[in-house]
Coordinates of C-alpha atoms in Angstrom, one line a residue:
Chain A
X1 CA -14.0 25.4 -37.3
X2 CA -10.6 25.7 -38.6
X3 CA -8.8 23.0 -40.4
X4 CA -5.2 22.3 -42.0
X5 CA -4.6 19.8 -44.5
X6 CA -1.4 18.5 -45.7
X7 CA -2.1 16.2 -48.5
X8 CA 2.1 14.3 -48.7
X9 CA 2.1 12.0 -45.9
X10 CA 5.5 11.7 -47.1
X11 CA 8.0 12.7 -49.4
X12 CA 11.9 12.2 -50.6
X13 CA 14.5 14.1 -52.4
X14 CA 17.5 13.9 -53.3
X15 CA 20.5 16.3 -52.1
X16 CA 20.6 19.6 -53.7
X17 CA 17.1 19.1 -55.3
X18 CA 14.2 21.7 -54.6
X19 CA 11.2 20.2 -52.9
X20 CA 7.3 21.7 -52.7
X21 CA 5.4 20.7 -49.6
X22 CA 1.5 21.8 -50.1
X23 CA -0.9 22.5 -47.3
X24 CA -4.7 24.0 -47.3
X25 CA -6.5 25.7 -44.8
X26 CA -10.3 26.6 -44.3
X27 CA -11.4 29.0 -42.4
X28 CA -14.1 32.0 -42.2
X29 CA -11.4 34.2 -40.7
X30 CA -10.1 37.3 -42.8
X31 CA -6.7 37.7 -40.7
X32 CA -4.8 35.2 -39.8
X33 CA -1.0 33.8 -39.5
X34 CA 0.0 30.7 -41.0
X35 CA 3.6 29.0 -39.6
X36 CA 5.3 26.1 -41.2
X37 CA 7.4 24.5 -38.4
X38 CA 9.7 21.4 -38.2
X39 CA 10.5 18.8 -36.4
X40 CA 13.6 16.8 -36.5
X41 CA 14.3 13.4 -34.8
X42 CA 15.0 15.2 -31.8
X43 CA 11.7 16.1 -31.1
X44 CA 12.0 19.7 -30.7
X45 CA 9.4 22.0 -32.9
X46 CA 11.2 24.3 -34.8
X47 CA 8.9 27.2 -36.4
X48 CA 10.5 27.7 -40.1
X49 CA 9.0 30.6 -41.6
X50 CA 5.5 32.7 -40.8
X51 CA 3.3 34.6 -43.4
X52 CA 1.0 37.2 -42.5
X53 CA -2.8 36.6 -44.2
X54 CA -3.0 40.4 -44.7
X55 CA 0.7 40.4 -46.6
X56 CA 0.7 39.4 -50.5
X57 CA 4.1 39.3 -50.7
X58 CA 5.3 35.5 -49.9
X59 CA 7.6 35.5 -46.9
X60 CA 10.9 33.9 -47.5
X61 CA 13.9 32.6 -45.1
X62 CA 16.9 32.1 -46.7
X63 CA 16.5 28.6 -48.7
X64 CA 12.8 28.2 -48.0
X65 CA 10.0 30.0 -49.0
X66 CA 6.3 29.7 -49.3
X67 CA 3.6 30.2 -51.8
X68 CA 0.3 31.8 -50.0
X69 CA -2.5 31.5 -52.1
X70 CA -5.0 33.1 -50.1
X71 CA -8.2 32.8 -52.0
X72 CA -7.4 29.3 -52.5
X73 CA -6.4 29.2 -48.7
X74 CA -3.3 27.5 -49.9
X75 CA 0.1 27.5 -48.3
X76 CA 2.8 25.6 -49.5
X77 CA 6.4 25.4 -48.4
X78 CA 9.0 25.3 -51.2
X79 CA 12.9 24.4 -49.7
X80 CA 16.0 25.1 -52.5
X81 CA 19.1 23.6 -52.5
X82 CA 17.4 20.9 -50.0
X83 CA 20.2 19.5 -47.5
X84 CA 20.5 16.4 -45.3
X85 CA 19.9 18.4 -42.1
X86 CA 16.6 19.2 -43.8
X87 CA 15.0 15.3 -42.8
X88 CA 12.1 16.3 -41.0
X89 CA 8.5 16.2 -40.0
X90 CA 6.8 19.4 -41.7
X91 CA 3.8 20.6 -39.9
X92 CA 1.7 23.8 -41.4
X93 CA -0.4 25.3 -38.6
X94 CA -2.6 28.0 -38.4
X95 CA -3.7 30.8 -35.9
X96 CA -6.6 34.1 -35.9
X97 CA -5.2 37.0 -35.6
X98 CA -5.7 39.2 -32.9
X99 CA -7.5 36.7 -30.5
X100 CA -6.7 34.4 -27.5
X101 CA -5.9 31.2 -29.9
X102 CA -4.6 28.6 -30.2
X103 CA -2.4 27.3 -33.3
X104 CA -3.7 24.5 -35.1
X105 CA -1.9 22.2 -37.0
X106 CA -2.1 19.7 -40.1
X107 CA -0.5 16.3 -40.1
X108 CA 2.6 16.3 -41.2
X109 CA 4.6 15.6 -43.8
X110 CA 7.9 13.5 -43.4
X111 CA 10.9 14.5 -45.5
X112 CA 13.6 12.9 -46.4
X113 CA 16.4 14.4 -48.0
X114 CA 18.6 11.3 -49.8
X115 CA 22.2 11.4 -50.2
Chain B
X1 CA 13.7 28.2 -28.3
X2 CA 15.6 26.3 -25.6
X3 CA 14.4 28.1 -23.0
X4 CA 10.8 26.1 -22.7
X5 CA 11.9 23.5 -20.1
X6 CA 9.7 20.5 -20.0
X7 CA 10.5 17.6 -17.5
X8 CA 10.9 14.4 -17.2
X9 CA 11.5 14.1 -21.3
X10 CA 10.5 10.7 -20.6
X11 CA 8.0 8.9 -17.7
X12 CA 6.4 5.3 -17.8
X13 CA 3.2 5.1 -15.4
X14 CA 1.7 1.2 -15.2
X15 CA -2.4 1.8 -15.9
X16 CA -4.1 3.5 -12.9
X17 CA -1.6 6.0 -12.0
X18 CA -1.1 9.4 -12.2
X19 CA 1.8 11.2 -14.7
X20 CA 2.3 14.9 -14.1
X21 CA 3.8 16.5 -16.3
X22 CA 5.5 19.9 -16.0
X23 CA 6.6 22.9 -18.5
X24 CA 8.7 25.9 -17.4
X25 CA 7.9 28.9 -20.0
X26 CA 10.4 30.8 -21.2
X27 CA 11.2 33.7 -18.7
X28 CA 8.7 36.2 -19.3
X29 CA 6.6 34.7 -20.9
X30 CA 2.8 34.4 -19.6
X31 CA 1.0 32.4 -21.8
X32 CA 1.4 28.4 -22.0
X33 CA -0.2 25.6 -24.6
X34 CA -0.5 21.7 -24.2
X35 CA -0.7 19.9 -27.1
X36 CA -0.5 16.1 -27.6
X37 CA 0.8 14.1 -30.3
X38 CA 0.1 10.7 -31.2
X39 CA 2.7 8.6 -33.3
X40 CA 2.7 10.0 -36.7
X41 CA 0.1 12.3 -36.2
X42 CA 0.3 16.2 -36.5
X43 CA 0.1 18.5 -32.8
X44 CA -3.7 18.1 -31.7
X45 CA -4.4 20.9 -29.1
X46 CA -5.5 20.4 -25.4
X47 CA -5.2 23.9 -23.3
X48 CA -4.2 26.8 -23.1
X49 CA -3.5 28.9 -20.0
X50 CA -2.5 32.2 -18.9
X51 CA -0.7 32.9 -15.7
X52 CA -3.8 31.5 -13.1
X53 CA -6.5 31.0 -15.6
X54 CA -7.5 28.6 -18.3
X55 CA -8.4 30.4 -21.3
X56 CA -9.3 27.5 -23.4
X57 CA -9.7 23.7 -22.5
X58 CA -11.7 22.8 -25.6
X59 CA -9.4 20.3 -26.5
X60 CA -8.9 18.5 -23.4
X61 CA -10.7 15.5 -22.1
X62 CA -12.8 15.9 -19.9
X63 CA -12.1 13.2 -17.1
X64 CA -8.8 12.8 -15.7
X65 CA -6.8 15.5 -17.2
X66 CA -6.7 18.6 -16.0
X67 CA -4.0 21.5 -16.1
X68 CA -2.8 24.8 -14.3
X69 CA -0.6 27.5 -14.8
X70 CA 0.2 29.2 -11.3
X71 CA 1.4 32.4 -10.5
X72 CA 4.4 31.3 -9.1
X73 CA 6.2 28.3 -10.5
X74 CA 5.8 25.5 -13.9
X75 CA 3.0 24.4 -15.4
X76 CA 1.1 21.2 -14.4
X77 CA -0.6 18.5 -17.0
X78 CA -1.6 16.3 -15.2
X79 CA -3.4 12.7 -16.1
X80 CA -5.4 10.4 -13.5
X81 CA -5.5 7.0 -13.8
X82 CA -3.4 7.3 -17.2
X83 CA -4.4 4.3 -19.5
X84 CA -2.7 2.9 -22.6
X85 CA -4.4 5.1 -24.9
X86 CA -2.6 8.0 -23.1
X87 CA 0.3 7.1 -24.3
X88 CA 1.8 10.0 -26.3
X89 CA 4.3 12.7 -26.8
X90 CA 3.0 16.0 -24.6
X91 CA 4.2 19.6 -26.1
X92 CA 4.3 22.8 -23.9
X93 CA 4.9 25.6 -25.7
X94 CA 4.9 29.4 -24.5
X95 CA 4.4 32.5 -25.7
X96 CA 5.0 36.5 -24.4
X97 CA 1.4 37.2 -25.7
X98 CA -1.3 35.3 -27.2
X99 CA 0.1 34.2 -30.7
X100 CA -3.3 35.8 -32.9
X101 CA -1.0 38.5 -32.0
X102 CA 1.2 37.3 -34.1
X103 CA 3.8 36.4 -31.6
X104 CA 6.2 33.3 -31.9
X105 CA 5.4 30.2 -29.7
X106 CA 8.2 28.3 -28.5
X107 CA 8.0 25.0 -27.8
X108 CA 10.0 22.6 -25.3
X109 CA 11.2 19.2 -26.7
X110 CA 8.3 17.5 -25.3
X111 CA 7.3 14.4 -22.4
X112 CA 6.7 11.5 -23.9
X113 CA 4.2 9.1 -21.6
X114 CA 4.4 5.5 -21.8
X115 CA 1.6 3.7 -19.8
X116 CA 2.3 -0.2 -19.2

């Protein structure tokens, strides 16, 4: 079975600062996605940024990036120049590729971003 | 990502009732996931459904809960005599195809169930 592990049940920063949110997997699977997604007070799931398993190249959007380690099946999240809009549940999640799946997710991390 | 319309964003139910729960994909879109999250907790899946047929319900219990994804019209969580322990935030999100194929999920902003 697949699992996702995110070891910072919670974490702040300060304004401006760069902040490294880590996450593992495990899983037999060769291909898969993995998704870092947010969730702000509101509630609504907000997928962040999505790395291809086959891809070595680390996916990046805009001030965040990632840092896919994938034979240490590790994912982490890496946000620049953090901001207060950035206060947030972080979730990494993982899906197969290429099958009828589902995406499963880790815990959580909750980020505060201090002015 | 607005388009995944799930309604009411809030419901109480007193123990014993029932709570449906409903979740409009986003147009075009044909296949649908429940998950449930628990305060503090990360999304723990429930179902997933394509238009008319469960694909997976591994993660559903298996009394009182059930789910369905007609042709025409939302889709239905619902929860039979809902006790306290059902108490949780219910996600819908929706997808064109399945996400292994690498397509984004959207997800609504959730129901969240209060049983009294």
């Amino acid at each position: 079975a697949q699992t996702v592990t995110q070891s910072q049940p919670e974490m702040s920063v300060q304004e401006a600062e760069t902040v490294t949110l880590s996450c593992t997997y495990d899983t037999s699977e060769s291909n898969y996605y993995l998704f870092w997604y947010k969730q702000p007070p509101s509630r609504q799931m907000i997928l962040v940024i999505r790395q291809e398993a086959y891809k070595q190249q680390n996916a990046t959007e805009n001030r965040f990036s990632v840092n896919f380690q994938k034979a240490a099946k590790s994912f982490s999240l890496k946000i620049s120049d953090s901001q207060l809009g950035d206060t947030a549940m972080y979730f990494c999640a993982f899906v197969p590729m290429n099958r009828d799946d589902k995406i499963i997710f880790g815990k959580g991390t909750r980020l505060h971003i201090l002015p | 990502n607005a388009g995944v319309m799930q309604n009411p964003r809030h419901l109480v139910r007193r123990r014993g009732q029932e709570a449906r729960l409903r979740c409009s994909p986003v147009k075009g879109h044909s296949h649908v996931y429940w998950y449930r999250q628990l305060p503090e907790e990360g999304l723990k899946f429930m179902v997933y459904l394509q238009k008319e047929n469960i694909i997976d319900e591994s993660g559903m219990p298996k009394e009182r809960f059930s789910a369905e994804f007609p042709k025409e019209g939302p889709s239905i969580l619902r929860i039979q005599q809902v006790v306290r322990g059902d108490s949780a935030a219910y996600f819908c999100a929706s997808s064109q195809v399945t996400t292994g194929e690498g397509t984004e999920a959207f997800f609504g902003q959730g129901t969240r169930l209060t049983v009294v």
